[in-house]
């Protein structure tokens, strides 16, 4: 089973590991504290990128002898920032900040062009002009029915593609963005600056709090400001199933190839089972995910991530299917034996009746 790493409000880093028991047929989770945030948490980082509230992007390298850092300037009021899976680009979005993609290396090396007399005489700079190091920026959706501008309230984002394909350019990305209005928008940087899909009303309570791409091709997991976590079909934006039994607002999601992990404000770390959407878009979902295990922690967790170790991704799904098949075979064999016993009893009764009838005759 995979391992997840969770951080809490006190700066602690904890490990969430899952084990599957074949005899008991259940999943058990265990939490251990790896680093104490008050003592050694700050000394365990090797390289880190951080974004300050004032828009300062900092890349920090920590060595045993010296500490070096590089800084850059980003817009303020950012709500989410993500590094691409290939670590060559990053994306951000926020309050009145449209989705933007940057080159990770150029963000620290590119500099603004000097203001010359020719530049000063030109028209004022357009709001959608790219900044140094910025490769792509989204455009706001169309005006509403009253022809009024719609506010930009982006709350979270995630990459939908693991990495750019070999046939496409390195700047081609698929992303999904959650908004404060409960919408989920899908972007394709190769297609257009506006979202290629805008699914409204996904969140039931408040806006979208967390969003993560699922392990299968067309699934996306979304959490709102209530106690709801949904699996969404990326082909049509339809909610295929939701998870029951969550008593706190989920603030972070992490996906592995076999299970989904979540952290919530009720101080629980949960493990969820996942199933792919139906083969044909719009069909009924047969199997639905559920909470298979939860562990209480003393401090409120703030984020959870998968450690991306592929050696421990085997889940209980294959074992469970094999056990189910064996159980089904046992049931059918038992039914065959019962039918044989019933047929033997009926034959014996028929013989007794024939003997009685012959005696009376």
C-alpha positions in Angstrom: 0.0 0.0 0.0 1.2 3.6 -0.7 2.6 5.9 1.9 1.4 9.5 2.4 3.1 12.5 4.1 1.0 15.0 6.1 1.9 18.3 7.5 0.0 20.0 10.4 -0.5 23.5 11.8 2.4 23.0 14.3 5.0 22.2 11.6 5.1 18.5 12.2 5.6 16.0 9.3 3.8 12.7 9.7 3.8 9.5 7.8 0.5 7.7 7.0 1.0 4.1 6.0 -1.7 1.5 5.1 -1.6 -2.3 5.4 -4.0 -4.8 4.0 -4.8 -8.0 5.9 -5.8 -10.9 3.7 -7.2 -12.9 6.6 -9.3 -10.1 8.1 -10.1 -8.6 4.7 -9.7 -5.0 5.9 -7.3 -2.1 5.6 -5.5 -0.6 8.6 -3.7 2.7 8.7 -0.9 3.9 11.0 0.5 7.4 11.6 4.0 8.1 12.8 5.7 11.4 13.3 8.8 11.8 11.1 10.0 15.3 12.1 9.0 17.6 14.9 8.3 21.0 13.6 9.5 22.7 16.8 12.9 20.9 16.8 14.2 19.4 13.5 11.5 20.2 10.9 13.4 23.2 9.4 16.7 21.3 9.1 15.3 18.4 7.0 14.6 20.3 3.8 17.0 20.0 0.8 15.3 22.3 -1.7 12.1 24.2 -1.4 10.1 26.7 -3.3 7.8 29.1 -1.5 5.5 32.0 -2.4 4.9 34.8 0.1 1.7 36.8 0.5 3.3 39.8 -1.2 4.0 37.7 -4.3 7.7 36.9 -3.7 8.7 33.6 -5.2 11.8 32.1 -3.4 13.8 29.0 -4.4 15.9 27.9 -1.4 18.8 25.5 -1.4 19.9 24.2 2.0 23.3 22.7 2.4 25.3 21.7 5.5 27.7 24.5 4.9 25.7 27.4 3.4 22.3 28.4 2.4 21.6 30.0 -1.1 18.4 31.4 -2.5 16.9 33.0 -5.6 13.9 35.3 -5.6 11.4 36.5 -8.2 8.3 38.6 -8.1 4.8 37.2 -8.8 1.3 38.8 -8.4 -0.2 39.2 -5.0 -3.4 37.5 -3.6 -2.4 34.0 -4.9 -4.6 31.2 -3.6 -2.7 28.2 -5.1 0.6 27.4 -6.7 1.7 24.2 -8.3 4.9 22.9 -9.8 4.4 20.8 -13.0 5.1 17.1 -12.9 8.2 17.5 -15.0 9.4 20.3 -12.7 10.1 22.6 -15.7 7.1 24.9 -15.2 4.7 26.1 -12.5 1.2 27.5 -12.4 -0.7 29.8 -10.1 -4.1 31.4 -9.7 -5.9 33.5 -7.1 -8.3 36.3 -6.2 -8.5 38.4 -9.3 -5.5 36.5 -10.6 -6.1 34.4 -13.7 -4.5 31.0 -14.2 -0.9 31.6 -15.3 2.0 29.3 -16.4 5.6 30.2 -16.0 8.9 28.7 -17.0 10.6 27.6 -13.7 14.1 28.5 -14.8 13.2 31.7 -16.7 11.3 33.0 -13.7 14.5 33.6 -11.8 16.7 34.7 -14.8 14.4 36.7 -17.0 14.4 40.5 -16.5 12.0 43.2 -17.6 13.0 45.2 -20.6 14.4 48.6 -19.9 12.1 51.6 -20.4 13.4 53.5 -23.4 12.0 56.6 -25.0 10.4 54.6 -27.7 8.6 52.3 -25.2 7.4 55.3 -23.2 5.7 56.9 -26.3 3.8 53.7 -27.1 0.4 53.0 -25.7 0.1 51.9 -22.1 0.8 48.3 -21.5 -2.1 46.0 -21.9 -3.2 44.0 -18.9 -2.8 40.7 -20.6 0.8 41.2 -21.7 3.0 38.4 -20.4 5.5 39.1 -17.7 9.2 38.1 -18.0 9.3 34.3 -17.6 5.5 33.9 -18.1 4.6 31.6 -21.0 0.8 31.5 -20.9 -2.1 33.3 -19.1 -5.8 32.5 -19.1 -8.5 34.9 -20.1 -11.6 35.7 -18.1 -14.8 34.0 -19.1 -17.4 35.8 -21.1 -19.6 38.4 -19.5 -22.9 37.3 -17.9 -26.4 37.7 -19.2 -26.4 41.4 -18.1 -23.1 41.9 -20.0 -21.3 42.5 -16.7 -17.7 41.3 -16.1 -17.6 38.2 -14.0 -15.2 38.4 -11.0 -12.1 36.1 -10.9 -12.2 33.9 -7.8 -9.8 31.0 -8.3 -9.2 28.9 -5.2 -7.2 25.9 -6.3 -5.7 24.2 -9.4 -4.1 20.9 -10.5 -2.3 19.5 -13.6 -4.4 17.0 -15.5 -1.6 15.6 -17.7 1.4 14.0 -16.1 3.8 15.6 -18.5 3.8 17.1 -22.0 3.6 14.4 -24.7 6.5 13.8 -27.1 4.4 15.0 -30.0 3.4 18.3 -28.4 5.4 21.2 -27.4 6.9 21.5 -23.9 4.5 24.4 -23.1 1.4 22.3 -23.7 -0.5 21.7 -20.5 -3.9 20.5 -19.3 -5.1 22.0 -16.0 -8.2 22.2 -13.9 -9.1 25.1 -11.7 -11.7 25.4 -8.9 -13.5 28.6 -8.1 -15.1 30.2 -5.1 -18.5 29.9 -6.9 -18.3 26.1 -6.9 -17.3 25.8 -10.6 -14.6 23.6 -12.1 -12.9 24.9 -15.2 -10.7 22.9 -17.6 -7.9 24.6 -19.5 -5.9 23.5 -22.5 -3.1 25.8 -23.3 -2.9 24.6 -26.9 -6.5 25.3 -27.6 -7.5 28.7 -26.2 -7.0 31.1 -23.3 -10.5 30.7 -22.0 -11.5 27.4 -20.4 -12.5 24.7 -22.8 -15.1 23.5 -20.2 -16.8 25.3 -17.4 -18.8 23.0 -15.1 -21.0 24.9 -12.7 -22.4 23.9 -9.4 -19.9 21.1 -8.6 -19.5 22.2 -5.0 -22.6 22.0 -2.7 -21.3 24.0 0.3 -19.2 27.1 -0.5 -16.6 27.0 -3.2 -14.0 24.4 -4.3 -11.5 23.8 -1.5 -9.2 21.2 -3.0 -8.9 19.5 -6.4 -6.7 16.6 -7.6 -6.4 14.5 -10.7 -7.4 10.9 -10.2 -5.3 7.8 -11.0 -7.5 7.0 -14.1 -7.7 8.8 -17.3 -11.0 10.6 -16.9 -11.5 11.0 -13.1 -11.0 14.2 -11.0 -11.5 14.5 -7.2 -13.0 17.7 -5.8 -13.6 18.8 -2.2 -15.8 21.7 -1.2 -15.9 23.8 2.0 -18.4 21.4 3.5 -17.9 17.7 4.2 -18.2 16.6 0.6 -15.6 14.9 -1.6 -16.7 14.0 -5.2 -15.4 12.0 -8.1 -16.0 14.0 -11.4 -16.0 12.6 -14.9 -13.7 14.8 -17.0 -15.5 14.0 -20.2 -18.8 15.6 -19.2 -18.3 17.2 -15.8 -20.8 14.9 -14.1 -20.4 13.8 -10.5 -20.2 10.0 -10.6 -20.1 9.3 -6.9 -19.3 10.9 -3.5 -17.9 9.7 -0.2 -20.0 9.2 2.8 -19.1 9.5 6.5 -16.9 12.6 6.4 -17.6 14.8 9.4 -15.1 17.6 8.7 -14.2 20.0 5.9 -11.5 18.4 3.7 -8.6 20.8 3.2 -6.2 18.7 1.1 -6.3 15.6 -1.2 -3.6 13.3 -2.4 -3.9 10.6 -5.0 -1.8 7.4 -5.5 -2.3 4.8 -8.2 -4.6 2.7 -5.9 -6.2 4.9 -3.2 -7.1 8.5 -2.4 -6.0 10.2 0.9 -7.5 13.3 2.5 -6.9 15.5 5.5 -9.8 17.3 7.2 -10.4 20.0 9.8 -11.9 17.3 12.2 -8.3 16.1 12.7 -8.7 12.9 10.7 -6.6 11.5 7.9 -8.7 9.2 5.7 -8.0 6.6 3.1 -10.6 6.3 0.3 -11.1 3.6 -2.3 -11.2 4.7 -6.0 -12.9 3.3 -9.1 -12.7 4.5 -12.7 -15.7 6.3 -14.4 -17.9 4.2 -16.7 -16.4 3.2 -20.0 -19.0 5.2 -21.9 -19.6 8.8 -21.0 -23.0 9.2 -19.3 -23.5 5.6 -18.2 -24.4 4.7 -14.7 -21.5 4.2 -12.2 -21.5 0.6 -11.0 -18.8 0.7 -8.3 -18.5 3.7 -5.9 -15.7 4.6 -3.6 -15.9 4.7 0.1 -13.9 5.6 3.2 -11.9 2.4 4.1 -9.9 3.7 7.0 -9.4 6.9 9.1 -6.8 7.9 11.7 -7.2 10.6 14.3 -4.2 13.0 14.8 -3.7 15.4 17.7 -3.1 18.6 15.7 -5.1 19.8 12.7 -3.6 18.7 9.4 -3.1 21.3 6.7 -1.8 19.3 3.7 -1.2 15.7 2.6 0.9 14.4 -0.3 1.8 11.0 -1.8 5.5 10.1 -1.5 5.5 8.8 -5.1 7.3 5.6 -4.2 6.1 3.1 -6.8 7.4 0.1 -4.9 4.5 0.3 -2.4 1.5 1.1 -4.6 0.0 -2.3 -4.7 -3.4 -2.1 -3.1 -5.9 -4.6 -1.8 -8.0 -4.4 -5.0 -6.5 -7.5 -6.8 -6.5 -9.5 -3.6 -10.1 -8.5 -2.9 -11.2 -9.5 -6.4 -9.4 -12.9 -6.1 -11.1 -13.5 -2.7 -14.4 -12.5 -4.1 -14.0 -15.0 -7.0 -13.1 -17.7 -4.6 -16.0 -17.0 -2.4 -18.3 -17.0 -5.4 -17.0 -20.4 -6.5 -17.5 -21.8 -3.0 -21.1 -20.5 -3.0 -21.8 -22.1 -6.4 -20.2 -25.4 -5.3 -22.3 -25.3 -2.1 -25.4 -24.8 -4.2 -24.5 -27.7 -6.4 -24.1 -29.9 -3.3 -27.4 -28.8 -1.9 -29.1 -29.5 -5.2 -27.6 -33.0 -5.2 -28.8 -33.7 -1.7 -32.3 -32.5 -2.5 -32.4 -34.7 -5.6 -31.2 -37.7 -3.6 -33.9 -37.0 -0.9 -36.6 -36.7 -3.6 -35.5 -40.0 -5.2 -35.7 -41.8 -1.8 -39.2 -40.4 -1.2 -40.3 -41.6 -4.6 -39.1 -45.1 -3.9 -40.9 -45.2 -0.5 -44.1 -44.1 -2.2 -43.8 -46.8 -4.9 -43.2 -49.5 -2.2 -46.3 -48.4 -0.2 -48.5 -48.3 -3.3 -47.3 -51.9 -4.3 -48.1 -53.2 -0.8 -51.7 -51.7 -0.7 -52.3 -53.2 -4.2 
